[in-house]
Short mmCIF file of C-alpha atoms and ligand atoms in Angstrom, two decimals:
data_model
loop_
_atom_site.label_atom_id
_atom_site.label_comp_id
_atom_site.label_asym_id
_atom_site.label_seq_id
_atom_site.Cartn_x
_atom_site.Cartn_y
_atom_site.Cartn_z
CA UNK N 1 0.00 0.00 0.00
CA UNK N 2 1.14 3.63 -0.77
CA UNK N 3 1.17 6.30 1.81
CA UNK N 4 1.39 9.71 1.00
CA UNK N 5 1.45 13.32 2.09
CA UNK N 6 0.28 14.76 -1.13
CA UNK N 7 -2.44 13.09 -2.72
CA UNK N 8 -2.47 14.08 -5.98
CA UNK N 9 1.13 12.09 -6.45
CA UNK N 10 -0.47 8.99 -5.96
CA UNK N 11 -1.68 8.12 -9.26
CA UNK N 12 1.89 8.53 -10.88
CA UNK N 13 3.43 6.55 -8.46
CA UNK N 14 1.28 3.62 -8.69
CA UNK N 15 1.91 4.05 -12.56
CA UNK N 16 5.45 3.72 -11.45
CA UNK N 17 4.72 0.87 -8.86
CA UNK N 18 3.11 -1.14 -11.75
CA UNK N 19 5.29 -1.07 -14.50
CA UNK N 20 7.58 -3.15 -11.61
CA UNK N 21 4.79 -5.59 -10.16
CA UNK N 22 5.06 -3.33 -6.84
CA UNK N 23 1.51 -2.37 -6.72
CA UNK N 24 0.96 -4.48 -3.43
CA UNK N 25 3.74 -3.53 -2.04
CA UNK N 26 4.47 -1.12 1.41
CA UNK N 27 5.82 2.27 0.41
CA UNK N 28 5.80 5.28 1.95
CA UNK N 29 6.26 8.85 0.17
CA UNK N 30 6.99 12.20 2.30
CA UNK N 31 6.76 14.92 -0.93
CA UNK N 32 8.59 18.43 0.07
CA UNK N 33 9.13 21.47 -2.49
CA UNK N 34 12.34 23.59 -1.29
CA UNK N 35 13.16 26.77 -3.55
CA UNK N 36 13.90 25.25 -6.90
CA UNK N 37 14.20 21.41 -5.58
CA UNK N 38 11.67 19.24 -5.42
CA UNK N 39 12.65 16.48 -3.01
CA UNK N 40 10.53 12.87 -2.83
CA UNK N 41 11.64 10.80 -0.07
CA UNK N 42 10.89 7.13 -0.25
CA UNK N 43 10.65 4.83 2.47
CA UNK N 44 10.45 0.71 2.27
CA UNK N 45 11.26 -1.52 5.28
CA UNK N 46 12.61 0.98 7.41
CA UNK N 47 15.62 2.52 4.74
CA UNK N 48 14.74 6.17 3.04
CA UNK N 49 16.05 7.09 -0.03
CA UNK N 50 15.96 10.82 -0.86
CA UNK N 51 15.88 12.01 -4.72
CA UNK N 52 15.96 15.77 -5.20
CA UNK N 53 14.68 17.30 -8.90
CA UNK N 54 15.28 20.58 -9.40
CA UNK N 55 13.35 22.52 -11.88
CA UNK N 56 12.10 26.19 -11.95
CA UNK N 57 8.37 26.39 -11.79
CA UNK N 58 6.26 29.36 -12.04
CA UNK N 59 2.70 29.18 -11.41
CA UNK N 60 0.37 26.54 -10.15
CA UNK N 61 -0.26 24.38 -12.98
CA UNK N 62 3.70 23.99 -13.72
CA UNK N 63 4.52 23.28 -10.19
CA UNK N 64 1.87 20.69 -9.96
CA UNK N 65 3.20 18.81 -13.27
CA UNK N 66 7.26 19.52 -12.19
CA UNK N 67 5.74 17.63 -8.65
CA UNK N 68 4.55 14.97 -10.28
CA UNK N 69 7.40 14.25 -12.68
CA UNK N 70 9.44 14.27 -9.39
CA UNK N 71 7.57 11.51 -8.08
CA UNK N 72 7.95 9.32 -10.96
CA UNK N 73 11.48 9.71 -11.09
CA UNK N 74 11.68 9.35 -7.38
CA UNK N 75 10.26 5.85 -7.70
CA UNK N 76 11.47 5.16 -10.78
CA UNK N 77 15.35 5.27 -9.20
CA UNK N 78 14.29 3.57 -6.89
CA UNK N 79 12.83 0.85 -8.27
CA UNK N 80 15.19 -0.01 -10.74
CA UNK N 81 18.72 0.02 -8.11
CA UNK N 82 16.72 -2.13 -5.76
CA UNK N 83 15.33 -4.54 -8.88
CA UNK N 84 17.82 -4.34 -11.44
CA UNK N 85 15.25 -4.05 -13.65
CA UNK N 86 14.84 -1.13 -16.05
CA UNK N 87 12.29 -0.13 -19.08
CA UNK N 88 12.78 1.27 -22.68
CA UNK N 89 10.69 4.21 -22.00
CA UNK N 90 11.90 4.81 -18.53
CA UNK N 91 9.35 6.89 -15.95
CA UNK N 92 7.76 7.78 -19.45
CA UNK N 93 3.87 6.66 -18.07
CA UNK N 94 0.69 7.90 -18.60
CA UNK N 95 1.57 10.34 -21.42
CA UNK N 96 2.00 9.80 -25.05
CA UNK N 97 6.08 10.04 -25.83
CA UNK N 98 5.02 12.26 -28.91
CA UNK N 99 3.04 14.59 -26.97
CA UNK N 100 6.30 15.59 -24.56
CA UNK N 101 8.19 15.90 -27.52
CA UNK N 102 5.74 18.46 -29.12
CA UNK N 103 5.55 20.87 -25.89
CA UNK N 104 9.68 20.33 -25.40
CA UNK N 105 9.48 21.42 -28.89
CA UNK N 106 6.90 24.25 -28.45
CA UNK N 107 9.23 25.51 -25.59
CA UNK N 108 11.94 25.69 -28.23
CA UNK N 109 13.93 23.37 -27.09
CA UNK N 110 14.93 19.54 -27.94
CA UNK N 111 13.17 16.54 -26.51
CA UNK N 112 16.20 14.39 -26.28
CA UNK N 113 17.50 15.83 -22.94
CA UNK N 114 14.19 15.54 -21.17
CA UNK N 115 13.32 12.24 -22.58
CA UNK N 116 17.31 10.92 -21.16
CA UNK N 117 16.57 12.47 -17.94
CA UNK N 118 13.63 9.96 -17.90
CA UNK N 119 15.79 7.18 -18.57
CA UNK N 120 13.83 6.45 -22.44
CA UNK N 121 16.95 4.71 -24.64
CA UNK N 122 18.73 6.74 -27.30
CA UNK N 123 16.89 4.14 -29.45
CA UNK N 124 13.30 5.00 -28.08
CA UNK N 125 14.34 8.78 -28.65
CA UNK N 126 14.91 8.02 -31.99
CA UNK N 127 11.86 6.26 -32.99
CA UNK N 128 9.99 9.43 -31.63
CA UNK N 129 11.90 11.57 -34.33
CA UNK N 130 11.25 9.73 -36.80
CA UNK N 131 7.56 9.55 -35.80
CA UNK N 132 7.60 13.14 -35.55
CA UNK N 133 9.14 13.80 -38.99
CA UNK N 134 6.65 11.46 -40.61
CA UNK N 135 3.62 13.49 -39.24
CA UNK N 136 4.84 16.72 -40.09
CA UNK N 137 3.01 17.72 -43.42
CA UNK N 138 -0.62 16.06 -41.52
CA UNK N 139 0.05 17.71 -38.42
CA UNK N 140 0.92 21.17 -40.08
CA UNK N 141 -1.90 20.69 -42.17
CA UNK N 142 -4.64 19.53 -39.60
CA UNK N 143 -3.39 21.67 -36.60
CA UNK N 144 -6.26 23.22 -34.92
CA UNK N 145 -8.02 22.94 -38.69
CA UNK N 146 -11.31 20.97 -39.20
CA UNK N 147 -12.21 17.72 -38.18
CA UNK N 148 -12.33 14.20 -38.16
CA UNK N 149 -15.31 12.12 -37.93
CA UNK N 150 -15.23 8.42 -36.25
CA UNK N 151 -18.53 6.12 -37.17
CA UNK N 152 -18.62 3.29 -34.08
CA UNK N 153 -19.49 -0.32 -35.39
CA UNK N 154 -19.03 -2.21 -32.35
CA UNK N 155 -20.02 -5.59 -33.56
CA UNK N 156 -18.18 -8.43 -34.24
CA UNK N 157 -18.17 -12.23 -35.02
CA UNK N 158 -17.21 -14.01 -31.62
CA UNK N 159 -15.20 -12.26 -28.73
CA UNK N 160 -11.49 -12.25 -29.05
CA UNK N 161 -9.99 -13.22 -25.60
CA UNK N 162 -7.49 -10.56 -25.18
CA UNK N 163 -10.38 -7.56 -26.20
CA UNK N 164 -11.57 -5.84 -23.71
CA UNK N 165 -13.26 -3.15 -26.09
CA UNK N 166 -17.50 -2.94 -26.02
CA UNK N 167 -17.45 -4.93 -29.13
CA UNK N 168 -21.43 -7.17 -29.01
CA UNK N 169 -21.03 -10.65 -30.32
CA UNK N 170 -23.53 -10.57 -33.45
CA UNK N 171 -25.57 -12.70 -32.18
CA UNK N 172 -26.42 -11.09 -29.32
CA UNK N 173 -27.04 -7.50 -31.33
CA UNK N 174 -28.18 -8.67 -34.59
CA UNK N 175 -31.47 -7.84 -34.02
CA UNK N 176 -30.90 -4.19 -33.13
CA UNK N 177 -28.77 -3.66 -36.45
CA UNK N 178 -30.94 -2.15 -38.71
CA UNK N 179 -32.25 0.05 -35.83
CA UNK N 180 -28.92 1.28 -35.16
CA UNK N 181 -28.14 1.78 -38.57
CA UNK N 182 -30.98 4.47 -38.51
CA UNK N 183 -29.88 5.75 -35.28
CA UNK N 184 -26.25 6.52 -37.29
CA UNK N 185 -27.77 7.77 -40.44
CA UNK N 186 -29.88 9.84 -38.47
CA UNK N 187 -26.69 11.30 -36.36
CA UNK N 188 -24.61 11.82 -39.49
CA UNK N 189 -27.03 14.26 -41.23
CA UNK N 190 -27.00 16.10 -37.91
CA UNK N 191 -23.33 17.31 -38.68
CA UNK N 192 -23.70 18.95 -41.79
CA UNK N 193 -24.24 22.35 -39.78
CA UNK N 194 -20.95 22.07 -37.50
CA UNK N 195 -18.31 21.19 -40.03
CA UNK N 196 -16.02 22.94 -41.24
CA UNK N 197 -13.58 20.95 -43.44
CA UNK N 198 -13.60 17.42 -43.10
CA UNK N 199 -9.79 15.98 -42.44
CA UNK N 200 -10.51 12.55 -42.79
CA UNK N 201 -13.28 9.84 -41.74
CA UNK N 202 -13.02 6.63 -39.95
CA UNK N 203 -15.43 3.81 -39.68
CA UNK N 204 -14.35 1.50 -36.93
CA UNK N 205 -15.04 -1.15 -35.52
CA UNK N 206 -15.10 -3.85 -34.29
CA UNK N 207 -15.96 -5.53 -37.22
CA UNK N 208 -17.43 -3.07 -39.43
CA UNK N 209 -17.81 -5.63 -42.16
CA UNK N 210 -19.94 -7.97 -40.23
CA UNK N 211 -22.68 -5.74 -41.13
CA UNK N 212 -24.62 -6.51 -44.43
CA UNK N 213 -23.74 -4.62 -47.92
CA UNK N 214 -27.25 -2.58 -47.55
CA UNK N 215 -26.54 -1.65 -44.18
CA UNK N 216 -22.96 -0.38 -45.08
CA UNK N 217 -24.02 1.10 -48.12
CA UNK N 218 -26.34 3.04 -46.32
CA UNK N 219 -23.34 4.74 -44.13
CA UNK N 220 -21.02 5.41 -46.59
CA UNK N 221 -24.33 7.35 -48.37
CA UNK N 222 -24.69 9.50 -45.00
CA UNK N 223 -21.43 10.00 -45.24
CA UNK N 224 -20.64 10.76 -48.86
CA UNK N 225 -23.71 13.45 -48.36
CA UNK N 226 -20.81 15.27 -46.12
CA UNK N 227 -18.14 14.28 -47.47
CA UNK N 228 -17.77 16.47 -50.52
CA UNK N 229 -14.16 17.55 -50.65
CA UNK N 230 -13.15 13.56 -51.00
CA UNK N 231 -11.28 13.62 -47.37
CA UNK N 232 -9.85 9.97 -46.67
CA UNK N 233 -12.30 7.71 -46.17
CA UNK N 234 -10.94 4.52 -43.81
CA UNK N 235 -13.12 1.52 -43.73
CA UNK N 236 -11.93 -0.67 -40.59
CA UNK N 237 -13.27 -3.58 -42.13
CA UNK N 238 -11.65 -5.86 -39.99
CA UNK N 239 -11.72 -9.62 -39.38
CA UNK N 240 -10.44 -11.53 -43.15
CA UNK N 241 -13.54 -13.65 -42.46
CA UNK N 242 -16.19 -11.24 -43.34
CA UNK N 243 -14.51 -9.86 -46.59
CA UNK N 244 -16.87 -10.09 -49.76
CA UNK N 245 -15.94 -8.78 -53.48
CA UNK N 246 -19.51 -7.23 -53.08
CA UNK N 247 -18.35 -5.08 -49.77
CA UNK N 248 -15.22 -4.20 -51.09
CA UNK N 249 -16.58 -2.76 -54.38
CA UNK N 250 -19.14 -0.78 -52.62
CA UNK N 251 -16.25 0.67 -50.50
CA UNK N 252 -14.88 1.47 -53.71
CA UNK N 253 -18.17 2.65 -55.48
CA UNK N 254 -18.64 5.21 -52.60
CA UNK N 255 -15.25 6.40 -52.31
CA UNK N 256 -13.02 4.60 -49.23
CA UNK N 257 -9.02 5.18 -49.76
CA UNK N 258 -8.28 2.93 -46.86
CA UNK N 259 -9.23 -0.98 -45.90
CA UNK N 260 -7.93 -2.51 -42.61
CA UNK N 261 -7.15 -6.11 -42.78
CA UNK N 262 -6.81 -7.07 -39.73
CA UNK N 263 -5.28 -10.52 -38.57
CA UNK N 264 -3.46 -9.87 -35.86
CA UNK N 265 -1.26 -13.07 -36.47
CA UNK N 266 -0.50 -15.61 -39.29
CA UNK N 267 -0.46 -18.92 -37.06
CA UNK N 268 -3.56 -20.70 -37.63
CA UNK N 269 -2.94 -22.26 -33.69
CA UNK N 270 -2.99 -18.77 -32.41
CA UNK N 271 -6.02 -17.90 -34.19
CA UNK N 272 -7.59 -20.73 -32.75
CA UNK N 273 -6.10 -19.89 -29.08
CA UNK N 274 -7.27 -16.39 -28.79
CA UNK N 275 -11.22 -17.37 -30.04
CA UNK N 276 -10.73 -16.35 -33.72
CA UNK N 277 -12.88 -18.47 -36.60
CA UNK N 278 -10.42 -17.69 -39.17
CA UNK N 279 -7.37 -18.86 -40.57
CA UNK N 280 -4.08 -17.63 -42.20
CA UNK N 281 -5.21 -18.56 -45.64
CA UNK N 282 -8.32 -16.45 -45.33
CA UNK N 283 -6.18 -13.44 -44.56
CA UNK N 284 -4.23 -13.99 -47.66
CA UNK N 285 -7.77 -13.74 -49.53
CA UNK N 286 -8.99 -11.29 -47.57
CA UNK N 287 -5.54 -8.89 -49.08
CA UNK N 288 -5.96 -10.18 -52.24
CA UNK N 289 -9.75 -8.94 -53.11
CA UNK N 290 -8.71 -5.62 -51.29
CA UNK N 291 -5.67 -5.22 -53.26
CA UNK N 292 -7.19 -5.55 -56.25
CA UNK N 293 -9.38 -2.42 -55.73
CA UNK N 294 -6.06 -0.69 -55.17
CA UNK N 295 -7.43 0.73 -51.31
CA UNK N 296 -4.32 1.65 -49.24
CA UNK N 297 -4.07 -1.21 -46.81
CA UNK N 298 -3.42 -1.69 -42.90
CA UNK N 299 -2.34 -4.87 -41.74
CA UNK N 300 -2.82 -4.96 -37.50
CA UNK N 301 -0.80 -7.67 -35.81
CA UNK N 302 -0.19 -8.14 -32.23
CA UNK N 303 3.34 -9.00 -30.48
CA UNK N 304 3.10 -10.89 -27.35
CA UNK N 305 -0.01 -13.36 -28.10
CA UNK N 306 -0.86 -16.78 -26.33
CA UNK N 307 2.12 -18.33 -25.51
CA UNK N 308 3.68 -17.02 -28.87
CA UNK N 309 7.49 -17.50 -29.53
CA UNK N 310 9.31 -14.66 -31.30
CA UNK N 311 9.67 -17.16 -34.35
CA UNK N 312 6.14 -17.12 -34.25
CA UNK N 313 5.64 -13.65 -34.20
CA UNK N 314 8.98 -13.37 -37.21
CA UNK N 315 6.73 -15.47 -39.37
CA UNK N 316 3.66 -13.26 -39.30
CA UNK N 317 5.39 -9.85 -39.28
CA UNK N 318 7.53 -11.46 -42.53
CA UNK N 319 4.19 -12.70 -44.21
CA UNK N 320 2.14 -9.14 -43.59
CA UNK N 321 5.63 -7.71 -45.14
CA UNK N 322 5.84 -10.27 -47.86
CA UNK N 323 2.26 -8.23 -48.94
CA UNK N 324 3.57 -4.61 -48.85
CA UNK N 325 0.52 -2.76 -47.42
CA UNK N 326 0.79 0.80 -47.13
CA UNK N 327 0.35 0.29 -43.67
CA UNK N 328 1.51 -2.12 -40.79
CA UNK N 329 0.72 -1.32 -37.00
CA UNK N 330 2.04 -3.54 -34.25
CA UNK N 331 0.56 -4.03 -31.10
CA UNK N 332 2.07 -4.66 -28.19
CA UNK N 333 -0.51 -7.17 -26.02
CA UNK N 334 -2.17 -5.43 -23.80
CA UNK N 335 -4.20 -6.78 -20.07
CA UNK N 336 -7.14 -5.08 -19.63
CA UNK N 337 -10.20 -5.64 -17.59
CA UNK N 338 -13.09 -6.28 -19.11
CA UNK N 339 -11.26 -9.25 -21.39
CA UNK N 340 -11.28 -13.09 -20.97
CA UNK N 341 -7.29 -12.83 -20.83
CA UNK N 342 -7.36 -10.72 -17.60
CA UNK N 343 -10.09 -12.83 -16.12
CA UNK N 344 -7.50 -16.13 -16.69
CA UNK N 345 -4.27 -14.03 -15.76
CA UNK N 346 -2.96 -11.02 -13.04
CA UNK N 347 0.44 -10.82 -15.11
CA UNK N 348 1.43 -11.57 -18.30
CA UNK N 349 4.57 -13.66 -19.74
CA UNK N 350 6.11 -10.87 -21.49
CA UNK N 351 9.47 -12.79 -22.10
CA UNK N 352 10.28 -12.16 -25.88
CA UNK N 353 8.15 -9.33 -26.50
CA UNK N 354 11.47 -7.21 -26.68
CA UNK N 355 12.53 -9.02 -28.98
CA UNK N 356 9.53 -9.01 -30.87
CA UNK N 357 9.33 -5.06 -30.80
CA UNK N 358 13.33 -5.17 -31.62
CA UNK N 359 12.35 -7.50 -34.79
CA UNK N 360 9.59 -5.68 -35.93
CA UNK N 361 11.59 -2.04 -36.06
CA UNK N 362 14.39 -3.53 -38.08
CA UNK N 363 12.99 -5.97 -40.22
CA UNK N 364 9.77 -2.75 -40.90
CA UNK N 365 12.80 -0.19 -41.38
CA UNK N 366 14.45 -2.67 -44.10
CA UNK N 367 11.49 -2.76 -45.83
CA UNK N 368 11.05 0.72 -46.62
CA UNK N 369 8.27 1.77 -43.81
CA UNK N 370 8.34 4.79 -41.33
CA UNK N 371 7.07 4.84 -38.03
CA UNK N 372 4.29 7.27 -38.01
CA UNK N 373 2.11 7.01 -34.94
CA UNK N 374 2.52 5.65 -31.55
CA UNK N 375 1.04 5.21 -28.06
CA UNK N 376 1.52 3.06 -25.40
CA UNK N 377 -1.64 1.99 -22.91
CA UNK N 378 -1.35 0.89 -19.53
CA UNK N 379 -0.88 -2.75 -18.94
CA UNK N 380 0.71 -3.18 -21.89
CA UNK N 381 3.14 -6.39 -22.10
CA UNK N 382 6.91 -5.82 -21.46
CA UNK N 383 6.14 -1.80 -21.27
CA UNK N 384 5.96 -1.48 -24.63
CA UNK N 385 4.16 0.24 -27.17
CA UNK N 386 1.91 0.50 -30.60
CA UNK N 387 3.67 1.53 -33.65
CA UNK N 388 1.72 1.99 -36.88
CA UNK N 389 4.21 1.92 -39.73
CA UNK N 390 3.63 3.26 -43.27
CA UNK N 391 5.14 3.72 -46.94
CA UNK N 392 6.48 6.72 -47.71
CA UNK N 393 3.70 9.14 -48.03
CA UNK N 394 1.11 6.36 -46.99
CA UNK N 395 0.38 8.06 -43.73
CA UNK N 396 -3.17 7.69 -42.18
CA UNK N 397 -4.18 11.19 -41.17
CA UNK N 398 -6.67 9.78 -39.27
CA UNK N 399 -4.47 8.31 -36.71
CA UNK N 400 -1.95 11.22 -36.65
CA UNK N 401 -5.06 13.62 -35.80
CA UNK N 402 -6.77 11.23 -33.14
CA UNK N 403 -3.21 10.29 -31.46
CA UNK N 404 -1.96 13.73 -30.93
CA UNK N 405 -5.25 15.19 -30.62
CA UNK N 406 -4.73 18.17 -32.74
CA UNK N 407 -8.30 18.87 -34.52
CA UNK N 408 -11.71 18.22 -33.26
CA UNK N 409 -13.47 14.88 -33.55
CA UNK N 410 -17.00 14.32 -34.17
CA UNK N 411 -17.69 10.76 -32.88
CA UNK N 412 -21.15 8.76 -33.84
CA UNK N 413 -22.59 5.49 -32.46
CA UNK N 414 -22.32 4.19 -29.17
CA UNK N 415 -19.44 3.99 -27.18
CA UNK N 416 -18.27 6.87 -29.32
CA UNK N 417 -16.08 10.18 -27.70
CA UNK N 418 -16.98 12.96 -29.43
CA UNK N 419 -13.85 15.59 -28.70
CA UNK N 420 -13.91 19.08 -29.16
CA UNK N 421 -10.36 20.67 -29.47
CA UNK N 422 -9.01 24.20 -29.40
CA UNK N 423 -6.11 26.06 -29.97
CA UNK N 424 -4.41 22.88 -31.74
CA UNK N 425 -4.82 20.64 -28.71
CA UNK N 426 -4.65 23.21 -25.35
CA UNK N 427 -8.05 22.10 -24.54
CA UNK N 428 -10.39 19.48 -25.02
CA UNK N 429 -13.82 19.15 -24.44
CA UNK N 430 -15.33 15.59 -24.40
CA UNK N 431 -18.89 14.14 -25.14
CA UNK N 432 -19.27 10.01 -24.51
CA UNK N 433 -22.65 8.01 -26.06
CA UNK N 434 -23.98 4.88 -24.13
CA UNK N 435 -22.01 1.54 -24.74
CA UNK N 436 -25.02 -0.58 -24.76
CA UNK N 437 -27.10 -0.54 -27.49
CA UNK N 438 -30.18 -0.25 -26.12
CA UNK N 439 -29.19 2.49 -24.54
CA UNK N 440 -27.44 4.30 -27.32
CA UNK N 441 -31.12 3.56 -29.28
CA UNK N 442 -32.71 5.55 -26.67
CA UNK N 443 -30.81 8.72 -25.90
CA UNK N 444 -29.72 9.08 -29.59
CA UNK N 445 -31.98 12.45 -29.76
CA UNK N 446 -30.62 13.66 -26.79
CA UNK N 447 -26.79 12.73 -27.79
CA UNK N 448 -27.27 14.39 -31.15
CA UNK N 449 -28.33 17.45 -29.67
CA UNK N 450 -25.48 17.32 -26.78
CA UNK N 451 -23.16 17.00 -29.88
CA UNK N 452 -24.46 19.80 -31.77
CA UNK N 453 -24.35 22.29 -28.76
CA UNK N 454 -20.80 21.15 -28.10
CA UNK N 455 -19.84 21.74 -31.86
CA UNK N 456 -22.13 24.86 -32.60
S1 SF4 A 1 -11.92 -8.27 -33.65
FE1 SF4 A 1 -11.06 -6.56 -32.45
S2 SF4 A 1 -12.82 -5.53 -31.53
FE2 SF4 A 1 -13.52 -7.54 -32.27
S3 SF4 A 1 -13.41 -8.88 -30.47
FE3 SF4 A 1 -11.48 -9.09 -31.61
S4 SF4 A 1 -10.08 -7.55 -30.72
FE4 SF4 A 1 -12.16 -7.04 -30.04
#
C-alpha cells in the first residue's frame, strides 16, 4: 500500500509501482518542495532514499506537473537500483512520448535531454523523431483545422480473448442492427451544420464488415452526403472472415481510400487460441480482393499473443511484409479488464516481447516503412508500445489527428467520444454516447443534440 502526504502524487506513483509488479507492495512517500528542488523521499522496510529534482516552476499548474514528474522519477530510481530491472521508456507513463516531444518542442527546445533524464533509450528517442518527422506535413496541415469524424461499429463475429473493447457478439445484437443503422444515419445528417472541413473519416469497428452490404451502403451514403471535398475515407473492415468482393466494391463505389485487414497473427494455432474463426489462408484472400481495388491497406498484428514465440511472431510480421501494405501497425498485447485474458491471468509472460518489438523495427525499417504514430496503454506487455508503420507518403491522417489530438473529432454510435479541441490541442472538451445498445437507441436524440451544442 502507498502512503502519501500529497495526494495528488499517488496516481503517478502507482503508474510507477506497476510497471515493476510493486503495486501491493508497502511504500511510503513524504513529498517536500524547497526553492527550486523538489525532493521525494521514499521509504520501504525501514531505509529512506531521498531524490531531489530541481526545476524552476512558475505558477500553479507547472509546479503541480514539475511535482509529479518528481515523483515518478523518485520511484522510478528507486525501483530499478533495488530490482535491477529497467524499461525502454523509462518513468515515461501515462503520457503519449510524442506529446512531450511536441511541448519540449513548443518551448523551443529539444526533446532528447528531457526524454534521457527519464531514462527512455537513445533508441526509443529516436523512434519518436522519426515519428515526428513522418507526421509533419498532416500535423501542419490539420493543426487546430477541421475535423475528423469516427462512425462506431461495435459488432463483431465471436469475442477475441485478449479484447476488452465494447465490441457485441452478433448474435447477441443482430437484431438491433438495422435500428442502429438508422440511429447513425440519423446522427450523421445532424453534422452537416458544424463542419467545417472534413480531415478525414473513420469507420471502426469492431468488425465493421460484419454488417450486411445494404446496411454499409447506407453509411457510406450518409457519409458521402458530407463528405464532398473527397477527405480519406478509412473503412476498418476488420476480421479476413467477413470480406466479400460485393463489400469491397461498394467501398470502392462510394469512395473509401483505406481498408484494414486485420489478422493480428499468421499462425492458424494462435487464431484458434485467442477465439478467432479464421485462418491464415483467409487473410491472404482477404488482401488479395482488397488489393485488387487498389485501397491503401493496414495490416494490424499483435506482439506478445498466447504463448507465442518470437519465431512465431517473425513469421507473421515477414508474411504481412511479404504483402507490402501501405500500412503495418504492431501491437504490443495489452491486459485489460473487461477481457477473458485478464479474467485467466494477473500478469502476463512478457518474455520475448522485446525481442519481438526489436524484430519488428528492423525488419519494418528494411522494408522501406516509417514509423508514423505511436502510443503506449497501460498494462501493456513488457512496457511497450503500438507503432503503426507506413510507406512513404502512406500516412493515415486519421491516426496522426486522433493520437496527438490536434483537430476536433466528431464521434457517432455508441461507445463513441466525441472531442472538441481548441487552440491545436490546449483544450479538449469531451462528449461520450452509451455503450449498450439499447441504450445508445434511446438517448440518440438527446446525444445528437449534446453534440451539436458542443460543436455549434
Ligand atoms: S476483432 Fe477486435 S474488436 Fe472484435 S473482439 Fe477481436 S479484438 Fe475485439
Amino acid at each position: 500500500m502507498l502512503s502519501t502526504n500529497c495526494e495528488f502524487l499517488s496516481a503517478e506513483i502507482m503508474d510507477v509501482l506497476r510497471l515493476f509488479g510493486a503495486e501491493e507492495e508497502d511504500f511510503t512517500h513524504v513529498f517536500l518542495r524547497y526553492g527550486d528542488d523538489f525532493i521525494n523521499t521514499v521509504t520501504q522496510g525501514g531505509r529512506s532514499v531521498g531524490y531531489t529534482f530541481r526545476q524552476r516552476a512558475e505558477g500553479q499548474l507547472e509546479y503541480k506537473r514539475c511535482a509529479k514528474r518528481s515523483a515518478k522519477l523518485a520511484f522510478y530510481e528507486y525501483l530499478c537500483e533495488r530490482t535491477g530491472k529497467s524499461f525502454p521508456w523509462g518513468a515515461l507513463t501515462g503520457i503519449r512520448p510524442t506529446k512531450m516531444a511536441y511541448a519540449e518542442l513548443a518551448e523551443g527546445r529539444d526533446f532528447a535531454p528531457l526524454f534521457k533524464r527519464f531514462f527512455v533509450t537513445e533508441e526509443n528517442t529516436g523512434i519518436i523523431r522519426r515519428v515526428l518527422a513522418s507526421q509533419r506535413g498532416i500535423y501542419d496541415r490539420n493543426r487546430g483545422k477541421g475535423e475528423d469524424i469516427f462512425v462506431s461499429l461495435p459488432f463483431c463475429p465471436t469475442k477475441c480473448e485478449y479484447c476488452s473493447f465494447i465490441t457485441a457478439p452478433m448474435p447477441a445484437v443482430e437484431r438491433y442492427i438495422d435500428d442502429y443503422v438508422d440511429a447513425l444515419v440519423g446522427e450523421i445528417e445532424s453534422l452537416k451544420p458544424v463542419l467545417t472541413r472534413i480531415n478525414s473519416v473513420y469507420i471502426g469497428g469492431g468488425t465493421p464488415f460484419c454488417l450486411n452490404n445494404g446496411q454499409l451502403t447506407r453509411i457510406y451514403a450518409a457519409i458521402n452526403a458530407l463528405n464532398a471535398g473527397g477527405a480519406e475515407f478509412t473503412v476498418e473492415a476488420g476480421r479476413p472472415d467477413t470480406f466479400t468482393d460485393e463489400k469491397l466494391a461498394a467501398c470502392k463505389d462510394a469512395g473509401v481510400t483505406r481498408i484494414c485487414v486485420n489478422p493480428q497473427s499468421f499462425s492458424d494455432g494462435t487464431l484458434a487460441k485467442i477465439g478467432r474463426r479464421h485462418t491464415a489462408a483467409q487473410t491472404f484472400a482477404a488482401y488479395g480482393m482488397a488489393a485488387k481495388y487498389g485501397f491503401d491497406i493496414n495490416i494490424d498484428l499483435i506482439a506478445g499473443l498466447a504463448d507465442e514465440t518470437e519465431a512465431d511472431f517473425k513469421r507473421s510480421l515477414d508474411a504481412a511484409i511479404g504483402l507490402a501494405p501501405a500500412n503495418i501497425t504492431v501491437h504490443s498485447l495489452c491486459l485489460k479488464s473487461g477481457s477473458k485474458l485478464k479474467e485467466g491471468t494477473s500478469r502476463l509472460d512478457v518474455s520475448g516481447i522485446d525481442g519481438m518489438i526489436a524484430y519488428s523495427r528492423a525488419a519494418l525499417t528494411s522494408a522501406g516503412y516509417e514509423p508514423y504514430y505511436l502510443y503506449r496503454q497501460k498494462y501493456q506487455a513488457g512496457a511497450n508500445e503500438n507503432t503503426g508503420w507506413c510507406k512513404a507518403g502512406k500516412e493515415c491522417a486519421y491516426n496522426i489527428d486522433t493520437m496527438e489530438e490536434i483537430c476536433s473529432n466528431i464521434a457517432v454510435g455508441a461507445g463513441a467520444i466525441s472531442k472538441r479541441v481548441y487552440g491545436g490541442g490546449a483544450r479538449i472538451e469531451r462528449l461520450a454516447s452509451p455503450k449498450d445498445i439499447p441504450t445508445y437507441l434511446a438517448k440518440v436524440k438527446d446525444i445528437t443534440a449534446a453534440r451539436g451544442e458542443l460543436f455549434r
